[in-house]
Amino acid sequence: MRFIRAIPLLFFCLAVGATAAGEPAAPELSSLHGKVVYLDFWASWCAPCRQSFPWMNELQKRYADRGLTVIAVNVDHERADAEKFLRKLPPAFQIRFDPDGDLARRFDVHGMPTSVVLDRSGKARYTHIGFRNADAAQYEQQIQQLLAEH
Amino acid sequence: MKPRFIALCLMGALCLAGTVLCTACSSLGVKPWQRDLLSRRDMQPGGSRLDDAIDEHMYFSKEASSGGRSFGGGGCGCN
Amino acid sequence: MQLESGGVNLRGKLIAASCALLGSAPVAHAQTHDVVDTINRALADWQLDGAVAYYHENGRIQAVEPVINAGHELANGGQLDFNFTFDALSGSSPNGALTSRQVQTFASPSAKSFAQARHLYTTGSGSLPVDPNYSDARVAGGAGWTVPLSRLMRATLGGKFSYEDDFYSATVSAGLERDFNDKNTTVSVGVNSENDFLQPIGGAPAPRSDYTLFEKGGHETKHGLGVLAGVTQVMSRNWITLANVSVDRFSGYLNDPYKIVSIVDASGSPAGYVYENRPDSRTRRSVYWENRVGWAQGSVTADARYMTDNWGIRSETAELRLRWWLPGRDQYLEPSARWYRQNAADFFHPWIADSAPVPADLSADFRLAAFHALTYGFKYGCKLTDHLGRFGRDTTEFNIRLEYYEQSLRGNPAAPAASSGLDLYPKLQAFLLQVGFSY
């Protein structure tokens, strides 16, 4: 339930972040509203992320027109490491950089990778710690269910 | 059992227990997203398994002690 | 090395393909189904490490040892590990007899009497008695299975075997690991059971029996049980520490069937030999502590082990290893050093006097003597990630390692009169050269 408390904070930061000079750590408010958001925390050193990226690519492609936005938040210390990873696994979704872990802390990340699924009203409905291809089907079902909601 | 060894074992056990208890205060350790260096192979206990196995074979055939090492934990902590 | 040549042949095509994928704009694309992709995908969950090591002791043993390790990540998060090694040894091995000014004649393990000249060997005056025809081939392998019981707990099951023409060994092991504090702390426990079957060449000699009587025959067994408990703790982003305590107990036939002990007369000259005998059980306890500290350009590993047993042996080991990444993070240098010291077993007797009864337990095996040993090592590694086109992974690497090992025996019983002035405990010097490849 900490996630619910985090959401207003997140939206506040979105507003601040959008206007701040330099790299915003949070996605823009306007593009999120009404969309189902799959927020994924990843790092270049996280081996399961090499499997989650191709799957998230498919996910974004398949459900973009139904209102899904995949945002992958990178927590690498060095931006260069993240960029090296992205060259090998080019993303079809948005990437944000959170090197100090502020967003990770706000979403109470307890493992890598962690994905938080927000519904159309911005409420965090599911949190997954870790990623396995075997679980992908179940995650997709959850997203379909949230997309069906209005 | 030699007293010196018992003393060492007790010290070891106290250190281990103390470590585990201290970590409950979460002052020791890192956040899950701060494990970049720890995920490197040279930073993982057991990261040099092949070299260690070859060395162990050499030392086992020349010395009276062997083993005692084992690995668990560390790494990127993923999944 | 099939894979490597495949990568080189397709290099041009791969570079063109990977260049097309560069760029920061998100691109929806279809994967090209070329051979490299198929191989990469098939091996995506595998980690392969292989090496060939060459070991050479000054004037004694040499060995060649290829090793391969394969790790496979399972879909459920578990892990399968396999390893396989083969080694061929040859050279001269000390037989336990004392260096003497007299010329000494010995019989090979396969000899049935001193009448068969082709099975005899002679040691010159002042030389360490060694069996010059020592040769052995060994095949060993193992497998391990890590089963995730939950996100924070794992069970491990393992087995390994070793096979030589005079020795077979099989070990099974089981363990449990549990993470705490967001995986900053890991506690593990394990047990293992080993069963060894010895079939010495020429048969197992009757312990403490007269060497010249050839009282040999039959096979022997020994059994070991061990437990281990450990804690791994992440101290900071840069530092991880780990501590283990382990106890093991071996019982059964613990002798070296080929080793003898010299009996010397009043003047100190060899008057005969007896086969060694060791207690039929050995309990060992050890404490191990390891630390790894890392930063962007490298890491340091420092570990120490203290071991004691009920044979009176105490040993201390300390190791230091430095990993230094060269600028560009493609290559690394890794110097290392190890210091080791042990004291002699209670029943270590490099020789016994014929005036006294033969002790219940006795051995002249230098492995049980008092000595300290130093190892200096240097390793060079080169990541091949960017040199094999799309074939290279983060873990693809070539490495080469050289180690120098030196053992100095000190604090052991002095020579009997007739052998005084002779070097009874020659320094052992050996080097290890290893070439490896990881994928």
XYZ file of C-alpha atoms in Angstrom:
668
model
C 0.000 0.000 0.000
C 3.091 2.155 0.094
C 2.663 2.368 -3.665
C -0.595 4.278 -3.352
C 1.107 6.846 -1.143
C 3.910 7.036 -3.654
C 1.661 7.881 -6.589
C 0.789 11.497 -5.659
C 4.484 11.989 -4.931
C 5.285 10.473 -8.295
C 2.874 12.802 -10.102
C 4.367 15.758 -8.239
C 7.828 14.692 -9.295
C 6.592 14.191 -12.821
C 5.527 17.787 -12.910
C 8.773 18.954 -11.401
C 10.811 16.589 -13.509
C 9.190 17.675 -16.720
C 10.195 21.259 -16.111
C 13.660 20.588 -14.682
C 16.734 21.102 -16.815
C 18.663 17.907 -17.516
C 17.291 14.389 -17.521
C 13.854 14.009 -15.919
C 13.717 10.948 -13.673
C 9.992 10.443 -14.095
C 7.780 10.231 -17.140
C 5.648 13.176 -18.101
C 2.277 13.415 -16.414
C 0.197 14.121 -19.478
C 1.350 11.087 -21.439
C 0.546 8.726 -18.514
C -3.014 9.682 -17.691
C -5.537 7.131 -18.908
C -2.877 4.650 -19.912
C -1.871 1.379 -18.326
C 1.788 1.738 -17.373
C 4.231 -1.132 -17.130
C 7.068 0.400 -15.100
C 10.166 -1.766 -15.134
C 13.313 -1.159 -13.093
C 16.334 -2.596 -14.852
C 20.132 -2.422 -14.957
C 22.846 -3.431 -17.413
C 24.234 -5.909 -14.890
C 20.928 -7.640 -14.336
C 20.974 -10.915 -16.286
C 17.186 -11.536 -16.309
C 16.770 -8.094 -17.928
C 18.278 -9.560 -21.089
C 15.224 -11.785 -21.256
C 12.677 -9.193 -20.161
C 13.631 -6.640 -22.829
C 12.638 -8.680 -25.880
C 9.398 -9.570 -24.139
C 8.678 -5.928 -23.224
C 9.323 -4.999 -26.857
C 6.644 -7.456 -27.934
C 4.333 -6.187 -25.211
C 4.663 -2.550 -26.274
C 4.109 -3.401 -29.911
C 1.102 -5.574 -29.220
C -0.803 -3.303 -26.822
C 0.341 0.234 -27.663
C -2.861 1.046 -29.496
C -4.944 -0.293 -26.605
C -3.275 2.153 -24.211
C -0.238 0.397 -22.786
C 2.923 2.347 -22.105
C 6.039 0.475 -21.137
C 8.607 2.572 -19.303
C 11.924 1.041 -18.339
C 13.754 2.875 -15.562
C 17.480 2.298 -15.536
C 19.306 2.307 -12.215
C 22.896 1.931 -13.444
C 25.605 3.916 -11.727
C 27.242 4.698 -15.047
C 25.116 5.809 -17.984
C 27.650 4.274 -20.391
C 26.879 0.780 -19.067
C 23.168 1.290 -19.688
C 23.793 2.556 -23.211
C 25.967 -0.455 -23.985
C 23.079 -2.708 -22.943
C 20.597 -0.715 -25.026
C 22.786 -1.066 -28.121
C 22.622 -4.837 -27.793
C 18.903 -4.926 -26.949
C 17.311 -1.886 -28.592
C 14.066 -0.985 -26.823
C 10.772 -0.219 -28.532
C 9.642 1.602 -25.386
C 10.626 4.617 -23.267
C 13.771 4.572 -21.163
C 14.305 6.753 -18.130
C 17.452 7.096 -16.040
C 17.436 6.954 -12.257
C 21.115 6.583 -11.254
C 20.579 7.752 -7.677
C 17.733 5.310 -7.204
C 15.194 7.954 -6.139
C 12.384 6.429 -8.166
C 13.450 2.917 -7.160
C 13.284 3.972 -3.534
C 9.878 5.575 -4.001
C 8.506 2.419 -5.523
C 10.117 0.341 -2.779
C 12.067 -1.907 -5.124
C 13.111 -5.109 -3.321
C 14.802 -7.008 -6.096
C 16.110 -6.695 -9.589
C 14.355 -6.460 -11.887
C 11.099 -5.146 -10.423
C 8.080 -4.246 -12.477
C 5.128 -2.236 -11.233
C 1.926 -2.218 -13.256
C -0.168 0.944 -12.872
C -3.784 1.022 -14.025
C -5.413 3.810 -16.009
C -6.001 5.876 -12.880
C -2.359 5.666 -11.858
C -2.821 3.124 -9.064
C -0.194 0.403 -8.685
C -2.020 -2.896 -9.085
C 0.702 -5.486 -9.457
C 4.341 -5.676 -8.450
C 6.647 -8.390 -9.704
C 10.070 -9.029 -8.268
C 12.323 -10.816 -10.711
C 11.607 -11.870 -14.265
C 11.256 -15.290 -15.790
C 10.044 -16.132 -19.277
C 7.783 -18.735 -17.699
C 5.889 -16.007 -15.813
C 5.483 -13.711 -18.826
C 2.155 -15.208 -19.876
C 0.655 -14.493 -16.474
C 1.935 -10.881 -16.521
C 0.403 -10.415 -19.955
C -2.966 -11.666 -18.690
C -2.857 -9.132 -15.851
C -2.125 -6.332 -18.325
C -4.971 -7.411 -20.599
C -7.282 -7.321 -17.594
C -6.176 -3.762 -16.722
C -6.465 -2.634 -20.325
C -10.042 -3.888 -20.356
C -10.863 -1.586 -17.464
C -11.866 1.986 -18.282
C 38.924 -30.643 20.612
C 41.790 -28.224 21.235
C 40.751 -25.188 23.340
C 42.281 -22.824 20.787
C 40.058 -24.173 18.073
C 36.975 -24.030 20.277
C 37.774 -20.393 21.052
C 38.150 -19.624 17.368
C 34.917 -21.374 16.524
C 33.082 -19.445 19.217
C 34.528 -16.201 17.923
C 33.524 -17.155 14.413
C 30.021 -18.054 15.534
C 29.678 -14.786 17.449
C 30.862 -12.848 14.402
C 28.372 -14.631 12.188
C 25.525 -14.166 14.663
C 26.485 -10.542 15.210
C 26.578 -9.942 11.478
C 23.147 -11.452 10.920
C 21.686 -9.501 13.848
C 23.297 -6.241 12.762
C 21.875 -6.543 9.314
C 18.405 -6.558 10.797
C 19.067 -2.877 11.440
C 19.664 -2.719 7.650
C 22.668 -0.510 8.205
C 24.781 -3.187 6.524
C 24.185 -4.032 2.935
C 22.917 -2.275 -0.133
C 19.669 -1.611 -1.917
C 18.807 -4.131 -4.630
C 19.602 -1.608 -7.364
C 23.100 -0.956 -6.032
C 24.561 -4.365 -6.829
C 26.400 -3.410 -10.002
C 29.897 -4.160 -8.685
C 28.734 -7.218 -6.743
C 27.332 -8.783 -9.897
C 30.747 -8.827 -11.549
C 32.252 -12.266 -11.737
C 35.406 -11.307 -9.889
C 33.270 -10.015 -7.025
C 31.285 -13.182 -6.556
C 32.301 -15.843 -4.074
C 32.784 -18.779 -6.382
C 33.523 -16.538 -9.340
C 36.840 -18.184 -10.065
C 35.622 -21.730 -9.697
C 37.711 -23.268 -12.456
C 41.009 -21.766 -11.307
C 40.192 -22.717 -7.734
C 39.480 -26.309 -8.726
C 42.828 -26.625 -10.497
C 44.637 -25.023 -7.577
C 42.810 -27.223 -5.073
C 43.929 -30.313 -6.934
C 47.523 -29.123 -6.791
C 47.360 -28.277 -3.081
C 45.472 -31.436 -2.193
C 48.257 -33.548 -3.663
C 51.017 -31.618 -1.869
C 49.532 -30.505 1.442
C 47.536 -31.945 4.315
C 44.678 -29.440 4.237
C 42.009 -29.218 1.602
C 38.585 -27.798 1.116
C 36.747 -25.749 3.687
C 35.734 -23.249 1.051
C 32.229 -22.974 -0.259
C 30.088 -20.420 -1.936
C 26.622 -19.041 -1.640
C 25.088 -15.601 -1.859
C 26.515 -12.413 -3.293
C 26.198 -11.644 -6.969
C 23.551 -9.450 -8.524
C 20.784 -10.807 -6.286
C 18.503 -10.920 -9.322
C 15.265 -12.885 -9.376
C 37.025 -24.334 -30.716
C 34.469 -25.043 -33.490
C 32.414 -22.098 -32.288
C 35.302 -19.660 -32.536
C 36.096 -20.416 -36.172
C 32.378 -20.150 -37.024
C 32.371 -16.653 -35.553
C 35.412 -15.567 -37.544
C 34.009 -16.790 -40.876
C 30.767 -14.872 -40.438
C 32.519 -11.801 -39.104
C 31.928 -9.452 -42.025
C 28.250 -10.299 -42.186
C 27.917 -9.894 -38.430
C 29.573 -6.500 -38.320
C 27.236 -5.262 -41.045
C 24.237 -6.680 -39.190
C 25.207 -5.183 -35.823
C 26.013 -1.783 -37.324
C 22.475 -1.685 -38.720
C 21.093 -2.119 -35.192
C 23.082 0.721 -33.649
C 21.314 3.934 -32.872
C 19.387 5.311 -29.937
C 15.959 5.496 -31.567
C 13.731 2.632 -30.563
C 13.310 0.342 -33.523
C 10.865 -2.483 -33.888
C 12.753 -5.141 -35.794
C 12.664 -8.794 -36.657
C 15.629 -10.887 -35.602
C 17.654 -12.232 -38.520
C 17.720 -15.986 -38.363
C 21.318 -16.648 -39.205
C 23.496 -19.411 -37.775
C 25.088 -17.181 -35.152
C 21.698 -16.143 -33.802
C 20.628 -19.748 -33.478
C 23.792 -20.688 -31.648
C 23.608 -17.619 -29.437
C 20.021 -18.414 -28.530
C 20.741 -22.075 -27.847
C 23.653 -21.154 -25.597
C 21.977 -18.124 -24.040
C 21.376 -19.957 -20.772
C 24.750 -21.667 -20.755
C 28.042 -20.544 -19.311
C 31.071 -22.504 -20.500
C 34.562 -22.368 -19.065
C 37.410 -24.515 -20.244
C 41.115 -24.647 -19.537
C 44.178 -26.787 -19.963
C 46.732 -26.716 -17.183
C 50.267 -27.982 -17.293
C 51.931 -28.677 -13.978
C 55.625 -29.323 -13.584
C 57.625 -30.052 -10.455
C 61.370 -29.666 -10.446
C 62.712 -33.166 -11.020
C 59.500 -34.872 -10.005
C 55.938 -34.970 -11.275
C 54.452 -33.400 -14.321
C 50.815 -33.370 -15.233
C 48.509 -32.171 -17.948
C 44.955 -31.416 -16.942
C 42.163 -30.250 -19.216
C 39.058 -29.073 -17.371
C 35.639 -28.023 -18.559
C 32.812 -26.425 -16.579
C 29.350 -25.881 -17.958
C 26.564 -24.027 -16.205
C 22.984 -23.987 -17.393
C 20.263 -21.716 -16.082
C 16.912 -23.449 -15.940
C 13.603 -21.826 -16.840
C 12.380 -22.014 -13.233
C 15.419 -20.121 -12.007
C 17.346 -23.223 -11.014
C 20.805 -24.081 -12.179
C 22.589 -27.142 -13.491
C 26.366 -27.308 -13.318
C 28.580 -29.904 -14.878
C 32.310 -30.299 -14.726
C 34.677 -32.764 -16.237
C 38.394 -33.159 -15.950
C 41.025 -35.524 -17.081
C 44.591 -35.591 -15.952
C 47.667 -37.512 -16.869
C 50.540 -37.566 -14.398
C 54.006 -38.936 -14.819
C 57.410 -38.590 -13.268
C 59.062 -39.379 -9.988
C 57.267 -39.641 -6.706
C 59.036 -39.876 -3.321
C 58.444 -43.304 -1.778
C 59.009 -42.176 1.820
C 62.450 -43.714 2.305
C 65.203 -41.605 3.848
C 67.992 -40.018 1.813
C 71.167 -41.879 2.570
C 74.797 -42.045 1.479
C 74.210 -45.712 0.647
C 72.847 -46.701 -2.708
C 69.345 -48.070 -2.133
C 67.294 -50.441 -4.273
C 63.513 -50.513 -4.219
C 60.794 -52.502 -5.914
C 57.939 -50.913 -7.884
C 54.420 -51.418 -6.530
C 53.781 -54.049 -9.206
C 56.789 -56.163 -8.166
C 56.157 -59.443 -6.343
C 59.737 -59.923 -5.179
C 63.211 -58.485 -5.526
C 64.026 -61.161 -8.100
C 62.243 -59.327 -10.928
C 64.924 -56.879 -12.005
C 62.724 -54.923 -14.391
C 60.502 -53.867 -11.500
C 63.371 -52.528 -9.418
C 64.804 -49.018 -9.287
C 67.861 -47.631 -7.603
C 68.484 -44.392 -5.768
C 72.003 -43.011 -5.828
C 74.001 -41.847 -2.858
C 72.688 -38.648 -1.345
C 69.555 -38.545 -3.496
C 65.970 -38.484 -2.353
C 64.486 -41.941 -2.981
C 61.831 -41.590 -5.646
C 59.912 -44.056 -7.773
C 60.843 -42.834 -11.250
C 58.079 -44.723 -13.030
C 55.147 -43.024 -11.420
C 52.343 -42.553 -13.856
C 48.630 -42.190 -13.423
C 45.634 -41.133 -15.421
C 42.548 -39.792 -13.750
C 39.080 -38.997 -14.982
C 36.798 -36.965 -12.766
C 33.484 -35.270 -13.125
C 30.666 -33.785 -11.186
C 27.217 -32.325 -11.469
C 25.240 -29.966 -9.311
C 21.604 -28.989 -9.311
C 20.272 -25.849 -7.635
C 16.524 -25.945 -7.049
C 14.717 -22.733 -6.136
C 12.351 -23.458 -3.257
C 11.159 -19.865 -3.116
C 12.502 -16.496 -4.177
C 14.760 -16.465 -1.130
C 15.582 -20.121 -0.615
C 17.397 -22.734 -2.663
C 18.331 -26.361 -2.272
C 21.423 -27.810 -3.914
C 22.160 -31.405 -4.771
C 25.468 -32.560 -6.106
C 27.525 -35.561 -6.963
C 31.023 -36.163 -8.150
C 33.220 -39.058 -9.053
C 36.893 -39.673 -9.661
C 38.399 -42.661 -11.371
C 42.012 -43.839 -11.606
C 43.235 -47.346 -12.143
C 43.882 -47.843 -8.438
C 41.303 -45.536 -6.894
C 37.634 -44.764 -7.372
C 35.725 -42.152 -5.465
C 32.080 -41.101 -5.398
C 30.652 -38.201 -3.408
C 27.103 -36.967 -2.932
C 26.207 -33.667 -1.355
C 23.156 -31.665 -0.374
C 22.743 -28.116 0.810
C 20.296 -25.387 1.651
C 20.641 -21.614 1.204
C 18.421 -18.849 2.504
C 18.603 -15.114 1.791
C 17.754 -12.359 4.270
C 17.665 -8.566 4.253
C 16.919 -8.090 0.537
C 19.566 -10.711 -0.288
C 22.277 -8.865 1.603
C 22.713 -11.862 3.873
C 22.806 -15.482 2.789
C 23.052 -18.400 5.170
C 24.007 -21.806 3.805
C 24.445 -25.282 5.188
C 25.632 -28.395 3.435
C 26.540 -32.011 4.015
C 28.514 -34.397 1.902
C 29.298 -38.073 1.931
C 32.271 -39.580 0.174
C 33.015 -43.213 -0.521
C 36.391 -44.272 -1.801
C 37.484 -47.639 -3.075
C 41.192 -48.336 -3.337
C 42.721 -51.119 -5.362
C 46.472 -50.458 -5.046
C 48.742 -51.794 -7.748
C 50.182 -55.017 -6.371
C 47.599 -55.087 -3.613
C 47.310 -53.170 -0.337
C 50.369 -53.872 1.821
C 49.933 -55.096 5.389
C 50.498 -51.945 7.471
C 53.870 -51.712 9.238
C 54.971 -54.909 7.526
C 58.518 -55.519 6.381
C 58.970 -54.077 2.909
C 61.020 -57.045 1.722
C 58.314 -59.574 2.588
C 55.866 -58.289 -0.035
C 52.852 -58.951 2.201
C 50.413 -57.341 -0.182
C 46.967 -58.126 -1.438
C 43.388 -57.017 -1.662
C 41.564 -53.759 -1.785
C 40.514 -51.191 0.800
C 37.821 -48.613 1.350
C 37.393 -45.337 3.140
C 34.414 -43.188 3.895
C 34.056 -39.503 4.693
C 31.271 -37.333 6.026
C 31.393 -33.567 6.105
C 29.202 -30.649 7.165
C 29.609 -27.014 6.343
C 27.835 -23.852 7.487
C 28.432 -20.400 6.120
C 27.241 -16.824 5.998
C 27.729 -14.362 3.166
C 27.160 -10.706 3.954
C 27.141 -7.719 1.629
C 28.834 -4.988 3.632
C 28.571 -2.175 1.092
C 28.317 -1.587 -2.623
C 32.013 -2.412 -2.837
C 32.536 -5.081 -0.208
C 31.247 -8.565 0.362
C 32.407 -10.897 3.080
C 31.874 -14.574 3.694
C 32.702 -16.958 6.539
C 32.478 -20.754 6.740
C 32.942 -23.368 9.375
C 33.342 -26.977 8.328
C 33.971 -30.317 9.954
C 34.699 -33.588 8.256
C 35.555 -37.064 9.364
C 37.172 -39.762 7.303
C 37.431 -43.353 8.428
C 38.746 -46.566 6.926
C 41.950 -47.077 5.019
C 43.732 -43.727 5.136
C 47.244 -44.981 4.312
C 49.205 -44.304 1.182
C 49.729 -47.903 -0.003
C 52.959 -47.057 -1.806
C 54.795 -45.279 0.969
C 57.411 -46.774 3.254
C 59.441 -45.589 6.248
C 63.173 -46.228 6.641
C 64.504 -48.124 9.646
C 68.009 -47.038 10.513
C 70.615 -48.802 12.599
C 72.752 -47.376 15.399
C 75.023 -45.525 12.963
C 72.054 -44.141 11.059
C 72.406 -46.218 7.903
C 69.336 -47.827 6.371
C 68.673 -51.239 7.902
C 65.278 -51.920 6.381
C 61.907 -50.468 5.532
C 58.335 -50.895 6.687
C 55.072 -49.893 5.077
C 53.498 -46.873 6.678
C 50.370 -46.850 8.774
C 48.044 -43.983 9.607
C 45.194 -43.920 12.136
C 41.974 -45.279 10.721
C 40.054 -42.085 11.322
C 40.707 -38.416 10.758
C 38.536 -35.528 11.939
C 39.255 -32.095 10.521
C 37.811 -28.726 11.443
C 38.318 -25.553 9.518
C 37.282 -21.929 9.589
C 37.400 -19.884 6.408
C 36.962 -16.184 5.837
C 36.863 -14.391 2.520
C 36.553 -10.742 1.567
C 36.090 -9.166 -1.816
C 36.380 -5.441 -2.323
C 35.675 -4.001 -5.744
C 35.654 -0.734 -7.590
C 35.253 0.215 -11.243
C 38.809 -0.648 -12.278
C 39.323 -3.790 -10.284
C 38.898 -5.833 -7.161
C 40.841 -7.394 -4.320
C 40.115 -10.800 -2.827
C 41.630 -11.685 0.525
C 40.951 -14.931 2.308
C 42.247 -16.968 5.196
C 41.695 -20.483 6.447
C 42.621 -22.149 9.692
C 42.442 -25.908 9.920
C 43.103 -28.439 12.664
C 42.670 -32.167 12.856
C 43.101 -35.048 15.249
C 46.354 -36.084 13.642
C 48.026 -33.106 15.265
C 48.157 -31.073 12.064
C 47.355 -27.382 12.223
C 47.512 -25.222 9.164
C 47.081 -21.597 8.253
C 46.435 -20.330 4.750
C 46.247 -16.744 3.542
C 45.652 -15.612 -0.017
C 45.543 -12.307 -1.775
C 44.430 -11.690 -5.298
C 44.226 -8.408 -7.164
C 42.185 -7.990 -10.314
C 43.218 -4.935 -12.294
C 41.274 -3.937 -15.412
C 43.354 -2.128 -17.993
C 41.875 1.089 -19.421
C 39.181 0.141 -21.906
C 38.026 -2.657 -19.542
C 38.829 -5.247 -22.177
C 41.813 -6.815 -20.521
C 42.841 -7.525 -16.983
C 45.897 -8.454 -15.007
C 45.568 -10.540 -11.890
C 48.580 -11.020 -9.644
C 48.053 -13.295 -6.671
C 49.953 -14.657 -3.715
C 49.350 -17.428 -1.218
C 51.070 -18.242 2.013
C 50.577 -21.595 3.700
C 51.995 -23.200 6.781
C 51.390 -26.518 8.462
C 53.020 -28.424 11.254
C 53.759 -32.138 11.145
C 51.334 -34.920 11.972
C 51.879 -36.602 15.347
C 52.986 -39.764 13.608
C 55.259 -38.180 11.020
C 58.537 -40.100 11.210
C 60.990 -39.586 8.372
C 62.887 -42.543 9.853
C 62.736 -44.817 12.871
C 65.509 -46.463 14.846
C 65.781 -50.245 14.759
C 66.427 -50.200 18.493
C 62.863 -49.145 19.267
C 59.579 -50.923 18.454
C 57.793 -49.771 15.311
C 55.193 -47.150 16.358
C 51.523 -48.006 15.868
C 51.187 -45.134 13.385
C 53.994 -43.848 11.263
C 54.458 -42.137 7.932
C 57.305 -40.416 6.137
C 55.042 -38.774 3.564
C 56.141 -35.141 3.137
C 52.493 -34.138 2.837
C 52.320 -34.730 6.598
C 55.571 -32.912 7.429
C 56.063 -29.414 8.788
C 56.549 -26.880 6.038
C 55.519 -23.566 4.711
C 54.630 -22.919 1.123
C 54.407 -19.862 -1.062
C 52.599 -19.434 -4.321
C 53.006 -16.500 -6.670
C 50.614 -16.247 -9.537
C 49.884 -14.020 -12.456
C 46.899 -14.166 -14.736
C 46.071 -12.232 -17.857
C 42.600 -12.159 -19.314
C 41.171 -10.596 -22.430
C 37.459 -10.156 -23.072
C 36.521 -11.231 -26.545
C 33.069 -9.636 -26.385
C 33.759 -7.173 -29.189
C 36.167 -9.330 -31.124
C 33.862 -12.131 -32.162
C 31.130 -10.066 -33.756
C 27.642 -10.870 -32.512
C 29.089 -14.047 -31.171
C 30.857 -12.493 -28.264
C 29.076 -12.161 -24.953
C 29.927 -10.281 -21.811
C 31.518 -13.421 -20.464
C 33.514 -14.439 -23.548
C 37.116 -14.388 -22.527
C 40.543 -15.818 -23.150
C 42.927 -16.109 -20.228
C 46.357 -17.373 -19.365
C 47.729 -18.024 -15.896
C 51.142 -18.837 -14.509
C 51.797 -19.895 -10.932
C 54.961 -20.702 -9.081
C 54.700 -22.919 -6.017
C 57.442 -23.475 -3.525
C 57.384 -25.675 -0.462
C 60.106 -25.434 2.187
C 60.187 -28.116 4.843
C 61.283 -26.764 8.198
C 61.235 -27.972 11.770
C 61.296 -31.667 10.980
C 63.374 -34.335 12.745
C 67.102 -34.025 12.152
C 69.044 -36.613 10.179
C 70.439 -39.689 11.860
C 74.236 -39.637 12.136
C 75.028 -41.430 8.869
C 72.842 -39.111 6.874
C 73.911 -35.875 8.516
C 74.897 -33.198 6.039
C 72.478 -34.557 3.444
C 69.438 -32.590 2.380
C 66.696 -34.804 3.794
C 63.974 -32.320 3.028
C 64.572 -30.862 -0.396
C 62.633 -27.804 -1.378
C 59.767 -28.516 -3.720
C 59.441 -26.135 -6.639
C 56.702 -26.318 -9.205
C 55.012 -24.181 -11.756
C 51.574 -24.271 -13.280
C 50.738 -22.888 -16.691
C 47.105 -22.660 -17.648
C 45.367 -21.466 -20.761
C 41.631 -20.958 -20.654
C 38.640 -19.878 -22.647
C 35.230 -18.848 -21.359
C 32.065 -18.420 -23.311
